[in-house]
XYZ file of C-alpha atoms in Angstrom:
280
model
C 2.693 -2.627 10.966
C 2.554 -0.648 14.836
C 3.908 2.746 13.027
C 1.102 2.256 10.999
C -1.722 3.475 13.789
C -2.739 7.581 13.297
C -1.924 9.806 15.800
C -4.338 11.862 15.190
C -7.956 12.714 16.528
C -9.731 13.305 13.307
C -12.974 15.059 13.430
C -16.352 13.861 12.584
C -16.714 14.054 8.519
C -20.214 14.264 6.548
C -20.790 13.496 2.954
C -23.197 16.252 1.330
C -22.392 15.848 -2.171
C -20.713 14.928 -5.183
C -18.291 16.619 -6.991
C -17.022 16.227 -10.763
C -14.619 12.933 -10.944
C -11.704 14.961 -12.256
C -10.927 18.316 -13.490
C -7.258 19.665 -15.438
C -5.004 21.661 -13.489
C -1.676 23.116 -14.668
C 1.106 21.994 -12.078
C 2.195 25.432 -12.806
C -0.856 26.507 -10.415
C -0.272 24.393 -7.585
C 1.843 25.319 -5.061
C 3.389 22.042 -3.853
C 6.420 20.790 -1.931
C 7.963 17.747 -2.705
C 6.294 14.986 -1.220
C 2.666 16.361 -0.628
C -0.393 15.391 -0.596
C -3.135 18.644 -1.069
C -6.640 18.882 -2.150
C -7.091 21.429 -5.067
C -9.547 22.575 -7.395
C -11.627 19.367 -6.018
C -8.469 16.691 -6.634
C -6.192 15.330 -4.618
C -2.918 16.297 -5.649
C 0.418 14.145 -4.829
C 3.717 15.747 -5.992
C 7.159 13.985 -6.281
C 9.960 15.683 -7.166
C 9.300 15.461 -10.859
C 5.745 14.662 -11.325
C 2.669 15.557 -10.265
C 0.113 12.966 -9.611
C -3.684 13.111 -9.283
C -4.899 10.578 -7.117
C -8.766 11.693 -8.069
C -8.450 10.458 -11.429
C -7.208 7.586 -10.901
C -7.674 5.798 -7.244
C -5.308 3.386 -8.363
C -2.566 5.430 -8.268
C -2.510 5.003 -4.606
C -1.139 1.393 -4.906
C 0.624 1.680 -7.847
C 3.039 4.578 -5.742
C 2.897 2.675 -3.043
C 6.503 1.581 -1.983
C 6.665 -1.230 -0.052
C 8.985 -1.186 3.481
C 8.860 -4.069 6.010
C 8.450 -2.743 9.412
C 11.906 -3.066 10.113
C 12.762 -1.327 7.389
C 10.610 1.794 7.913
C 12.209 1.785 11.600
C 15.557 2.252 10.564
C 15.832 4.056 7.625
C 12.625 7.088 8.051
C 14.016 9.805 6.659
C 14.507 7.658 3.028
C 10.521 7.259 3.530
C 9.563 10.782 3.948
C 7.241 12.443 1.473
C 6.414 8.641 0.535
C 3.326 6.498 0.035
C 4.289 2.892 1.499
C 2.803 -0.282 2.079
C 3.211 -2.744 4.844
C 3.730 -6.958 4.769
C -0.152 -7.201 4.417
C -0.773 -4.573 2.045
C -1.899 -1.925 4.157
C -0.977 1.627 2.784
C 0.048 4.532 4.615
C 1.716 7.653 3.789
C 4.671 9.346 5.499
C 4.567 12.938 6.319
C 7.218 14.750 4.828
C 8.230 17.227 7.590
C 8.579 14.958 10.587
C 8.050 11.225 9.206
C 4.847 10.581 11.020
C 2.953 7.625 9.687
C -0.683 7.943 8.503
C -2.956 4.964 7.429
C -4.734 5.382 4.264
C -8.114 3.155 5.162
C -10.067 1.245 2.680
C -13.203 1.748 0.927
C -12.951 5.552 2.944
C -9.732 6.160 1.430
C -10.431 9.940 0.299
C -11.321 11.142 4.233
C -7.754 9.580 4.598
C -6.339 11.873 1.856
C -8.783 14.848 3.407
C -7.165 14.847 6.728
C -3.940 14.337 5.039
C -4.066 17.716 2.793
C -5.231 19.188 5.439
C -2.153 18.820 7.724
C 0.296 19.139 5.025
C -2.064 22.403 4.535
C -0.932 23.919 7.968
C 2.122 22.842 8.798
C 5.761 24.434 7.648
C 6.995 23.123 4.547
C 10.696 22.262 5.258
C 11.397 18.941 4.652
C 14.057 17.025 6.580
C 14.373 14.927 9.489
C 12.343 13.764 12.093
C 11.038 16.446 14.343
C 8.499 16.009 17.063
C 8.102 19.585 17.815
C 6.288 20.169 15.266
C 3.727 17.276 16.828
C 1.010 19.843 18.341
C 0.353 21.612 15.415
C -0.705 18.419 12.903
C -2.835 17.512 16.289
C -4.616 20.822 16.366
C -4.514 21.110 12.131
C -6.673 17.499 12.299
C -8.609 19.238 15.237
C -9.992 22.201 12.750
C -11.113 19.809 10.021
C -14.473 21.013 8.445
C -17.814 19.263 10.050
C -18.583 19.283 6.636
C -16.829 18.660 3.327
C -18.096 17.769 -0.012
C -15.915 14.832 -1.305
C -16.065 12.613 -4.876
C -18.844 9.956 -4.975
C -16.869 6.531 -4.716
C -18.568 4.054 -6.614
C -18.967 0.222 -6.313
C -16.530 -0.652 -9.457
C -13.616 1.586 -7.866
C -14.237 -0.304 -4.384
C -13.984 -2.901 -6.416
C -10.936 -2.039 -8.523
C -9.255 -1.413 -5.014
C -10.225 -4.201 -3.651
C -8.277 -6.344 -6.497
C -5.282 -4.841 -6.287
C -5.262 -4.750 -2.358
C -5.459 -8.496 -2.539
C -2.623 -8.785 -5.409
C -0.326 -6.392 -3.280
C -0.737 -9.287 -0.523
C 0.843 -11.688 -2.783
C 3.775 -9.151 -3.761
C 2.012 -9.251 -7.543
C 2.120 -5.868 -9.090
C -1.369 -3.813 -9.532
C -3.607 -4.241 -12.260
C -3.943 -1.303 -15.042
C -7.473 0.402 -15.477
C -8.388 0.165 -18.894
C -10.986 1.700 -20.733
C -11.519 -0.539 -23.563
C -11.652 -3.397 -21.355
C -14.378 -1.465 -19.028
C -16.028 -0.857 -21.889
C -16.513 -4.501 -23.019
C -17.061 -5.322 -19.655
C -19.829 -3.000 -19.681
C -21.589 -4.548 -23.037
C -21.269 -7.853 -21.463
C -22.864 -6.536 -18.552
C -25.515 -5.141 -20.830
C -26.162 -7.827 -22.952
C -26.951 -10.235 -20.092
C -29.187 -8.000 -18.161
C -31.242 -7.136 -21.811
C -31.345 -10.845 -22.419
C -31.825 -12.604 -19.391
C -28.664 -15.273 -19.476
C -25.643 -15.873 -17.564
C -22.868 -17.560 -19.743
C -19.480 -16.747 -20.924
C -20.370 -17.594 -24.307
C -23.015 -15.155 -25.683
C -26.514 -16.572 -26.653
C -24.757 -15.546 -30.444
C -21.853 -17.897 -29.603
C -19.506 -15.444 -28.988
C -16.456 -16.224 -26.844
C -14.969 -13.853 -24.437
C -11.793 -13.735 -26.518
C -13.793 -13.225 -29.705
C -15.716 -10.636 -28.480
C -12.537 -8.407 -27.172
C -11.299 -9.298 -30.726
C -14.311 -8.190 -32.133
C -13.574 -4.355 -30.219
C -10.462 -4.144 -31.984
C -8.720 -4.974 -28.824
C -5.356 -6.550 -29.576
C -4.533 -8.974 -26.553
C -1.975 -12.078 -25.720
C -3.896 -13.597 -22.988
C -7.634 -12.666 -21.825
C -9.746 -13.941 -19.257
C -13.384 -13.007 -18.149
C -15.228 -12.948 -14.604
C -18.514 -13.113 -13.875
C -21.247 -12.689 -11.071
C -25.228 -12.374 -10.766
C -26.492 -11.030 -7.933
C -29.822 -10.999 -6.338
C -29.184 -7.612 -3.867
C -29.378 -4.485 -6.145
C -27.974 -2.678 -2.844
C -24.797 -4.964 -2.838
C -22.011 -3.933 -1.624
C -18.272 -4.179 -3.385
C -16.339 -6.567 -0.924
C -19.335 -9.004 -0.861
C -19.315 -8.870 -4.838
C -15.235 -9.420 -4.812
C -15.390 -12.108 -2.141
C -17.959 -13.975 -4.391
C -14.929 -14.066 -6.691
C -12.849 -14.489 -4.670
C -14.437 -17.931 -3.360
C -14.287 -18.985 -6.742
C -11.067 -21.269 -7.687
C -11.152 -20.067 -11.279
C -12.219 -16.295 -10.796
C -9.343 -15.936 -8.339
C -6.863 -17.668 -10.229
C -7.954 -14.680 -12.607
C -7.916 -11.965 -9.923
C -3.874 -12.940 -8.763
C -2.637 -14.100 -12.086
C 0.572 -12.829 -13.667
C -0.276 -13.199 -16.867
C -2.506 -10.565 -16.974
C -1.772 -6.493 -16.728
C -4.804 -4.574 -17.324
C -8.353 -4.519 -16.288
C -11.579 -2.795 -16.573
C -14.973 -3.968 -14.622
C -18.432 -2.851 -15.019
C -22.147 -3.344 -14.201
C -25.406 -3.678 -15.492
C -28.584 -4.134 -12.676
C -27.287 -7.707 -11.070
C -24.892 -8.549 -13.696
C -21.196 -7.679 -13.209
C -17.977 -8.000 -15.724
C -14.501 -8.090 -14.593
C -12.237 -8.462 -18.179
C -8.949 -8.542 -18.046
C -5.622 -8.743 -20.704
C -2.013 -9.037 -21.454
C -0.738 -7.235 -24.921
């Protein structure tokens, strides 16, 4: 999508640190317009006009927001956009700036330095929101010019690439995103566990457990299950070369875009990675 390049000249960002994964804040506290993206209290912060989102806790928020407008669309109609998080024909998200209806790409795995430069327009900019005004260009140039040299942002790890990197590819078939789940990582995780303790690489536990038993054994009530898979020989891998090893798989990817399925949770244990996922 061509409305989908940044204007902006965005200055050179350095990680130095790690900060806690999420931390409770009172909307009460906040002091956001509808339609904003901000960075407080070390979260990023999205607020609608009757709920207020944080995008820290949960990455996946960002697609599961995400509206989807055809270029055309976008074109014509702006103003109905503004304040938004959209996505484009090939899954690309972006997010439209409430005051004037510029278009900023949210870029993938470095999705937070998206949402940095992002807060920090909305940040220094006036906070009327209406139509499209290019006077107001200049200032989110010179608000992206001022960005720290150096900012401490969260740690993003190699299962929320790869969470991400799942639901990018099921927004490119129109299929709606996955739900994290936390019982699901968990098993995930014990698979993950069990098969770097013991040495094997099965579906079927050296026990004789079945996937579906063994989420039936964690009290998880499910319709329809199904279990991925992957050893590795790289401890350094990275995400997309673990997802595309699924992903060249007929059976793991029929698992990755089915519609049977709702929620997910992934994990890993040294070269052995789980991806569970469920319908209730």
């Amino acid at each position: 999508m061509k409305n989908f390049n940044s204007k902006f000249f965005v200055a050179s960002l350095i990680f130095t640190g790690v900060f806690g994964f999420f931390s409770f804040v009172r909307a009460a506290d906040l002091d956001l317009a509808n339609g904003e993206i901000q960075f407080v209290d070390e979260n990023f912060y999205y607020q609608t006009s009757d709920v207020l989102y944080n995008l820290s806790a949960q990455p996946t928020l960002l697609t599961d927001l995400a509206v989807f407008v055809s270029t055309a669309d976008l074109e014509n109609n702006l103003n109905q956009y503004l304040g938004k998080i959209i996505k484009d024909e090939q899954g690309q998200l972006a997010y439209v700036f409430p005051h004037n209806g510029v278009v900023k790409t949210i870029t993938y795995p470095d999705w937070q330095l998206s949402l940095w430069e992002i807060s920090n327009i909305n940040a220094s900019i006036p906070r009327d929101i209406g139509g499209v005004d290019q006077s107001v260009e200049l200032e989110i140039q010179e608000a992206a010019n001022i960005l720290p040299a150096q900012i401490v942002l969260p740690e993003i790890t190699v299962i929320q690439q790869l969470t991400d990197l799942v639901n990018q590819e099921r927004a490119q078939y129109q299929l709606p995103a996955l739900l994290w789940d936390e019982k699901l990582a968990s098993v995930a995780q014990a698979k993950s566990d069990e098969m770097n303790q013991l040495k094997y690489f099965a579906h079927v536990s050296p026990d004789g457990l079945t996937p579906g038993q063994r989420l039936s054994q964690s009290g998880y009530n499910w319709l329809k299950m199904g279990e991925n898979l992957a050893h590795t020989v790289d401890s350094d891998i990275q995400a997309v070369q673990v997802f595309q090893l699924w992903k060249n798989s007929a059976t793991h990817y029929a698992n990755i875009l089915s519609k049977d399925f709702q929620f997910f949770g992934i994990a890993r244990q040294g070269n052995f990675w789980a991806q569970e996922f469920a319908r209730k």
